[in-house]
PDB file of C-alpha atoms in Angstrom:
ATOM      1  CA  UNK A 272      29.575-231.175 101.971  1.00  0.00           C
ATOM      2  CA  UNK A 273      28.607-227.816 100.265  1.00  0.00           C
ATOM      3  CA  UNK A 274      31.866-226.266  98.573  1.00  0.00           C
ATOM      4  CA  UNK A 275      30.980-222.546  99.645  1.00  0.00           C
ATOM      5  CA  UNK A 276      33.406-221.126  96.869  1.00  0.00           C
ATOM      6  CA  UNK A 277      31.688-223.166  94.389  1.00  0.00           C
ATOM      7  CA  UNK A 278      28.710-221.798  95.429  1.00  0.00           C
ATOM      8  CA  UNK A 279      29.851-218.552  95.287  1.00  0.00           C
ATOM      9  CA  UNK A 280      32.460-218.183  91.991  1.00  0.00           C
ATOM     10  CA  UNK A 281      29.176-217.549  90.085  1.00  0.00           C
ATOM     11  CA  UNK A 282      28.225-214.050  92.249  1.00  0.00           C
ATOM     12  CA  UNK A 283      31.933-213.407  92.339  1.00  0.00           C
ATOM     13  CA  UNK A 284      32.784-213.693  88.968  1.00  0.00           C
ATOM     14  CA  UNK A 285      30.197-211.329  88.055  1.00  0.00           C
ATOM     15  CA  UNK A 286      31.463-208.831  90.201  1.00  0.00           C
ATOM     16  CA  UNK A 287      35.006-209.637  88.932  1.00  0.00           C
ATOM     17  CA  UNK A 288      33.399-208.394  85.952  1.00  0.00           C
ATOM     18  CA  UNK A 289      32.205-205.578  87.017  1.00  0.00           C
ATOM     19  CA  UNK A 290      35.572-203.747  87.366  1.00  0.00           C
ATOM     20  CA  UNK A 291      35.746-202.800  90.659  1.00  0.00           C
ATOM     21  CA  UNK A 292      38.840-200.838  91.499  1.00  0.00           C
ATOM     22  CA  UNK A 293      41.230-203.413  93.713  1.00  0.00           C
ATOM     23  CA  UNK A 294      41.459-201.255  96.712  1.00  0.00           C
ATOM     24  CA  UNK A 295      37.529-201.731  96.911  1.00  0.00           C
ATOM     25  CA  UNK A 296      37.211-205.084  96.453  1.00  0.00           C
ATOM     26  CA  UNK A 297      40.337-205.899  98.675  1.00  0.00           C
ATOM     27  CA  UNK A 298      40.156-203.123 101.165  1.00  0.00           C
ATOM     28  CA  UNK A 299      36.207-202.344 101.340  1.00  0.00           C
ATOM     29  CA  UNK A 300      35.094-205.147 104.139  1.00  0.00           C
ATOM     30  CA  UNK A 301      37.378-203.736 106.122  1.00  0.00           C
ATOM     31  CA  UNK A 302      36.551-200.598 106.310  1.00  0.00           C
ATOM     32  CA  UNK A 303      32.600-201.119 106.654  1.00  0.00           C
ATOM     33  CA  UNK A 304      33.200-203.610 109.093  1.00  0.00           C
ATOM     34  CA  UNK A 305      35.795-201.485 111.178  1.00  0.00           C
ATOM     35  CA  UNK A 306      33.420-198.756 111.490  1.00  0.00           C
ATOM     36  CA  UNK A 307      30.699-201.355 112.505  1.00  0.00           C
ATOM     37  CA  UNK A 308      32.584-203.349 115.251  1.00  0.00           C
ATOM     38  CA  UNK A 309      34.504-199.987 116.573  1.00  0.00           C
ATOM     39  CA  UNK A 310      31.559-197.498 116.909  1.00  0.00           C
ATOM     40  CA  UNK A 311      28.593-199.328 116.388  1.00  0.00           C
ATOM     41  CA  UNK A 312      29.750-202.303 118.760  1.00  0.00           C
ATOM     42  CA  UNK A 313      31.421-199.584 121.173  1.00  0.00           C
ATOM     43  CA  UNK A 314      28.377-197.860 121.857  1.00  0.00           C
ATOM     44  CA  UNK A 315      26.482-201.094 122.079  1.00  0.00           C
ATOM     45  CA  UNK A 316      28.194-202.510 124.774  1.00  0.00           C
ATOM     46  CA  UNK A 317      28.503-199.062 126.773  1.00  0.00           C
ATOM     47  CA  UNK A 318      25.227-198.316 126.296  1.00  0.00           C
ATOM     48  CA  UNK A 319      24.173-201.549 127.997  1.00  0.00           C
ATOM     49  CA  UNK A 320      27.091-201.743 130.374  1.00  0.00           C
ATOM     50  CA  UNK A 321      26.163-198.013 131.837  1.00  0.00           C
ATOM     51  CA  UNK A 322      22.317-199.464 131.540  1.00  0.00           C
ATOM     52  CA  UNK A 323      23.477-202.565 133.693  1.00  0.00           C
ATOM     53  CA  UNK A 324      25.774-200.251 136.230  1.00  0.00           C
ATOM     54  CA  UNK A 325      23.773-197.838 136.801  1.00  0.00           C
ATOM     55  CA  UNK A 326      20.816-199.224 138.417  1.00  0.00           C
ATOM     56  CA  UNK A 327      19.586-198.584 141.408  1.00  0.00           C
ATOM     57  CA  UNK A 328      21.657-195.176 141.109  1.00  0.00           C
ATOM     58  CA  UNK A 329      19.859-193.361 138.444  1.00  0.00           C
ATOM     59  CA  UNK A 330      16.480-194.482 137.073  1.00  0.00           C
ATOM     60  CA  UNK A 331      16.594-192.303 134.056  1.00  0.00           C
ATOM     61  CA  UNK A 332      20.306-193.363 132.916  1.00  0.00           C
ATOM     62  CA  UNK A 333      19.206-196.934 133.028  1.00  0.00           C
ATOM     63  CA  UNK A 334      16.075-196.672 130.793  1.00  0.00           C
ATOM     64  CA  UNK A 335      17.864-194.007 128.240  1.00  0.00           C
ATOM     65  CA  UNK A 336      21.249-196.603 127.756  1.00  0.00           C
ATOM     66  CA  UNK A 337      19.228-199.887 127.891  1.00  0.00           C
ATOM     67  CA  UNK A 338      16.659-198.479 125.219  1.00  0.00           C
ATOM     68  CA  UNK A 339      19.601-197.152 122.990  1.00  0.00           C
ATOM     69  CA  UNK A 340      21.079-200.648 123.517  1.00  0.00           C
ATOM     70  CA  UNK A 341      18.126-202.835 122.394  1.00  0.00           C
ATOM     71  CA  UNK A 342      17.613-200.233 119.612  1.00  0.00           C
ATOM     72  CA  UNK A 343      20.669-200.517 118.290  1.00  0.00           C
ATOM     73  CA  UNK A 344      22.211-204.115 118.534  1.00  0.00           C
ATOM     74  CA  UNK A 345      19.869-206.059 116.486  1.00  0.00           C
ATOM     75  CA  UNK A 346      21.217-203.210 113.578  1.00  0.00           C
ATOM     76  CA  UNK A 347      24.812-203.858 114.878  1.00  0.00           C
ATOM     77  CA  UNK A 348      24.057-207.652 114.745  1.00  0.00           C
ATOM     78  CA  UNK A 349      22.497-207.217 111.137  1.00  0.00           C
ATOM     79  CA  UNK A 350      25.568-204.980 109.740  1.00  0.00           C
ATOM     80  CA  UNK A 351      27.839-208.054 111.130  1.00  0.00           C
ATOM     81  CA  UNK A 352      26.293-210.653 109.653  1.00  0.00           C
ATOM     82  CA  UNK A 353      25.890-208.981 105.913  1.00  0.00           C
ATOM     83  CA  UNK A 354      29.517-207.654 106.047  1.00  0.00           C
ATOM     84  CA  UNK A 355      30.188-211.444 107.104  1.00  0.00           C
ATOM     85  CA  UNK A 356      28.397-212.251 103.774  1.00  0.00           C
ATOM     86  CA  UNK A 357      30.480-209.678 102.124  1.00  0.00           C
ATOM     87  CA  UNK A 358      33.704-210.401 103.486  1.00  0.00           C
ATOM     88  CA  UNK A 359      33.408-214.390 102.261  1.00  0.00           C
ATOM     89  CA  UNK A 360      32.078-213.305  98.781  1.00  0.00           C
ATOM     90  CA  UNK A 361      35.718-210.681  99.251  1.00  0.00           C
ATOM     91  CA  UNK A 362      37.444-213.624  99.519  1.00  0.00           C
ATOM     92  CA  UNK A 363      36.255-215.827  97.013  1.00  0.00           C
ATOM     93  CA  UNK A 364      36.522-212.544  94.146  1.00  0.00           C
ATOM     94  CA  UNK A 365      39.743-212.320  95.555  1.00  0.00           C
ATOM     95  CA  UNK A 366      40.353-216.132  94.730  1.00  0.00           C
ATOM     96  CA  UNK A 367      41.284-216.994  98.135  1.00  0.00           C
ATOM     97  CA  UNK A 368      40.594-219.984 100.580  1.00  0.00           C
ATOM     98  CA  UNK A 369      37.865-218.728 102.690  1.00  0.00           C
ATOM     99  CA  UNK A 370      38.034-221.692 105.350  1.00  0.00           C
ATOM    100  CA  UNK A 371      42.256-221.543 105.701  1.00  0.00           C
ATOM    101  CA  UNK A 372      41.983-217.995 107.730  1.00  0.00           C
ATOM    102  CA  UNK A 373      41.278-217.996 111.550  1.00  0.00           C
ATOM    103  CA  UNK A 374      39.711-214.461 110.561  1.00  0.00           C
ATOM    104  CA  UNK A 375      36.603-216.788 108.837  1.00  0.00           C
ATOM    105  CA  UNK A 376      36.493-218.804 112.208  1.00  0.00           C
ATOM    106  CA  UNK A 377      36.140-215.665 114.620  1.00  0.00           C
ATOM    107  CA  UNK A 378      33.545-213.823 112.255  1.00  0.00           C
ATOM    108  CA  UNK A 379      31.802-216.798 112.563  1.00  0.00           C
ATOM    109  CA  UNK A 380      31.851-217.254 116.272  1.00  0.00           C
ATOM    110  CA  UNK A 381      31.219-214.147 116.948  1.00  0.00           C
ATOM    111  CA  UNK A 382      27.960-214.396 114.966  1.00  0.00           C
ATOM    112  CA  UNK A 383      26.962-217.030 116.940  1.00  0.00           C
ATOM    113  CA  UNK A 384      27.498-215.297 119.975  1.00  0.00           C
ATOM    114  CA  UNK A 385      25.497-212.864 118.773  1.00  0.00           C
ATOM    115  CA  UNK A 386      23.102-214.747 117.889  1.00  0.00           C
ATOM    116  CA  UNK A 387      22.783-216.757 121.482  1.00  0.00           C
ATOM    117  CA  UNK A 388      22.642-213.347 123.029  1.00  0.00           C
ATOM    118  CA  UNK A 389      19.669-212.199 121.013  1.00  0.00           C
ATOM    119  CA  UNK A 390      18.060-215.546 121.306  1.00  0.00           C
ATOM    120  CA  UNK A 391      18.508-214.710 125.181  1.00  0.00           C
ATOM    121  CA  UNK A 392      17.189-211.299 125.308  1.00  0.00           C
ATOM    122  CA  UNK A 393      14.344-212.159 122.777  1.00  0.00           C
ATOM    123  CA  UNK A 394      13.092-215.011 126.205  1.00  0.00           C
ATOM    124  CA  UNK A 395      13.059-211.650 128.268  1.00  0.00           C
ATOM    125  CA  UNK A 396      16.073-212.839 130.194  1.00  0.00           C
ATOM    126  CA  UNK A 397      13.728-216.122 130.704  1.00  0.00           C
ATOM    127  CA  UNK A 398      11.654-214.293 132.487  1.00  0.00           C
ATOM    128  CA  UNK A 399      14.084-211.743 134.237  1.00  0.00           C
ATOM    129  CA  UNK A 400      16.109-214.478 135.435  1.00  0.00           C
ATOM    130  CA  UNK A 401      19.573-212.496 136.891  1.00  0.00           C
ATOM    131  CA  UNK A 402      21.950-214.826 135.943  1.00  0.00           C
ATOM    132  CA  UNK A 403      20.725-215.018 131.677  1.00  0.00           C
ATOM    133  CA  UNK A 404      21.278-211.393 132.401  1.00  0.00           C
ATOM    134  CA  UNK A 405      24.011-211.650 133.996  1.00  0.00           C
ATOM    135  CA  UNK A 406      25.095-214.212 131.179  1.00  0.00           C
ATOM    136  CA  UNK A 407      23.802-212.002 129.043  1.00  0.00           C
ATOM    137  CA  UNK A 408      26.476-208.925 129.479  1.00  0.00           C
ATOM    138  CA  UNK A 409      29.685-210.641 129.811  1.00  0.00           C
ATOM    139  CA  UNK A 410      28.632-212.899 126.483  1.00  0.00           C
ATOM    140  CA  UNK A 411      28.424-209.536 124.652  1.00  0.00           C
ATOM    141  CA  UNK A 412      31.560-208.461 126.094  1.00  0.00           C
ATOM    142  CA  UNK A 413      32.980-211.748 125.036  1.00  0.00           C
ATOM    143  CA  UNK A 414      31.631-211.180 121.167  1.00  0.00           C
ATOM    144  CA  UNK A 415      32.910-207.272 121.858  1.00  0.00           C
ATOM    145  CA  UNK A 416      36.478-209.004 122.479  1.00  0.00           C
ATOM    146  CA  UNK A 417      36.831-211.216 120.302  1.00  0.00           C
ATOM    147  CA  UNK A 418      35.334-208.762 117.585  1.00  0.00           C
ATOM    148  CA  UNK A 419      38.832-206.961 118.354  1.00  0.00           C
ATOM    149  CA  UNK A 420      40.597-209.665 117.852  1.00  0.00           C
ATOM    150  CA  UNK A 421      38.719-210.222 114.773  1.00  0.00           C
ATOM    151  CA  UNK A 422      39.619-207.167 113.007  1.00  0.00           C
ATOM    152  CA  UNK A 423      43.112-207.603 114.181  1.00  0.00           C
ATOM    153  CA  UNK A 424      43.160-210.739 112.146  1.00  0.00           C
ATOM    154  CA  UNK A 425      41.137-209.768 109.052  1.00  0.00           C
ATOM    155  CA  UNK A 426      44.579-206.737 108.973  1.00  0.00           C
ATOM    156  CA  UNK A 427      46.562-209.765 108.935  1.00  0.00           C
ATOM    157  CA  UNK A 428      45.256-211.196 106.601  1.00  0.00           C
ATOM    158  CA  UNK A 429      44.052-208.401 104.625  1.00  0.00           C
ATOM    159  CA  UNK A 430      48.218-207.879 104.955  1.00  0.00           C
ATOM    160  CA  UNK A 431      49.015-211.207 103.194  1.00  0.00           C
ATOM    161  CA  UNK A 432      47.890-211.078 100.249  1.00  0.00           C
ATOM    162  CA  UNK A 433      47.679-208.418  97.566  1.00  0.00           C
ATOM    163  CA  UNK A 434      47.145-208.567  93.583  1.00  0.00           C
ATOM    164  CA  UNK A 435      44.836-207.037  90.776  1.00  0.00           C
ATOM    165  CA  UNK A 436      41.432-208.687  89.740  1.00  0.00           C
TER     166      UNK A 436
END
């Protein structure tokens, strides 16, 4: 089995060199990745929710949220899964185990959910199939949720430990 921090120490040791202020390297992720999940994934989910509730009431609401939500969640989904790649290269500057926090195991689920519910929308809902798009919104909401829970956890752990580089 691949040791990912042995893989890593190379990319983070450079940056250790680098000088990066603390704060940055310990508090940075966050940040990015709070704006990401709160607006980014807010407005993904409404948009596609208000797409999704408002059919059959108002044809032009439909098209104008579903548009602005395939527009903008393969971005969203993009922005998640480099800050992913920046938050385990955080940890490993930051000499910590990256596989001992359950905030490593619910980035990386919610990837994957992301990534099943691209894989479904890229079929075309399997050819419009109501239940994939059914399965398709409350799998989203799912990733939405536990993207909450998520940053709740990366606080925690962000919480726990503390030092200078």
């Amino acid at each position: 089995m691949v040791d990912i921090t042995e893989v890593l120490e190379p990319i983070a040791s450079w940056f250790r060199g680098m000088g990066i202020p603390y704060p940055i390297v310990h508090w940075g992720h966050p940040a990015m990745m709070g704006t990401v999940i709160f607006v980014i994934g807010s407005f993904v989910g409404w948009a596609g929710w208000q797409g999704r509730l408002a059919k059959g009431k108002d044809e032009d609401a439909v098209v104008k949220n579903l548009s602005n939500h395939r527009k903008i969640a393969p971005w969203m989904f993009l922005f998640l899964a480099l800050g992913y790649t920046g938050g385990v290269l955080s940890l490993v500057i930051q000499e910590q185990n990256v596989f001992a926090s359950p905030h490593f195991w619910t980035g990386s689920v919610v990837l994957i959910l992301l990534l099943v519910n691209g894989i479904i929308s890229l079929t075309k809902f399997g050819g419009n199939q109501a239940m994939l798009r059914t399965l398709h919104a409350y799998l989203g909401s799912a990733a939405l949720s536990l993207m909450v829970i998520h940053a709740f956890l990366g606080l925690k752990l962000g919480m726990s430990f503390s030092g200078q580089l």
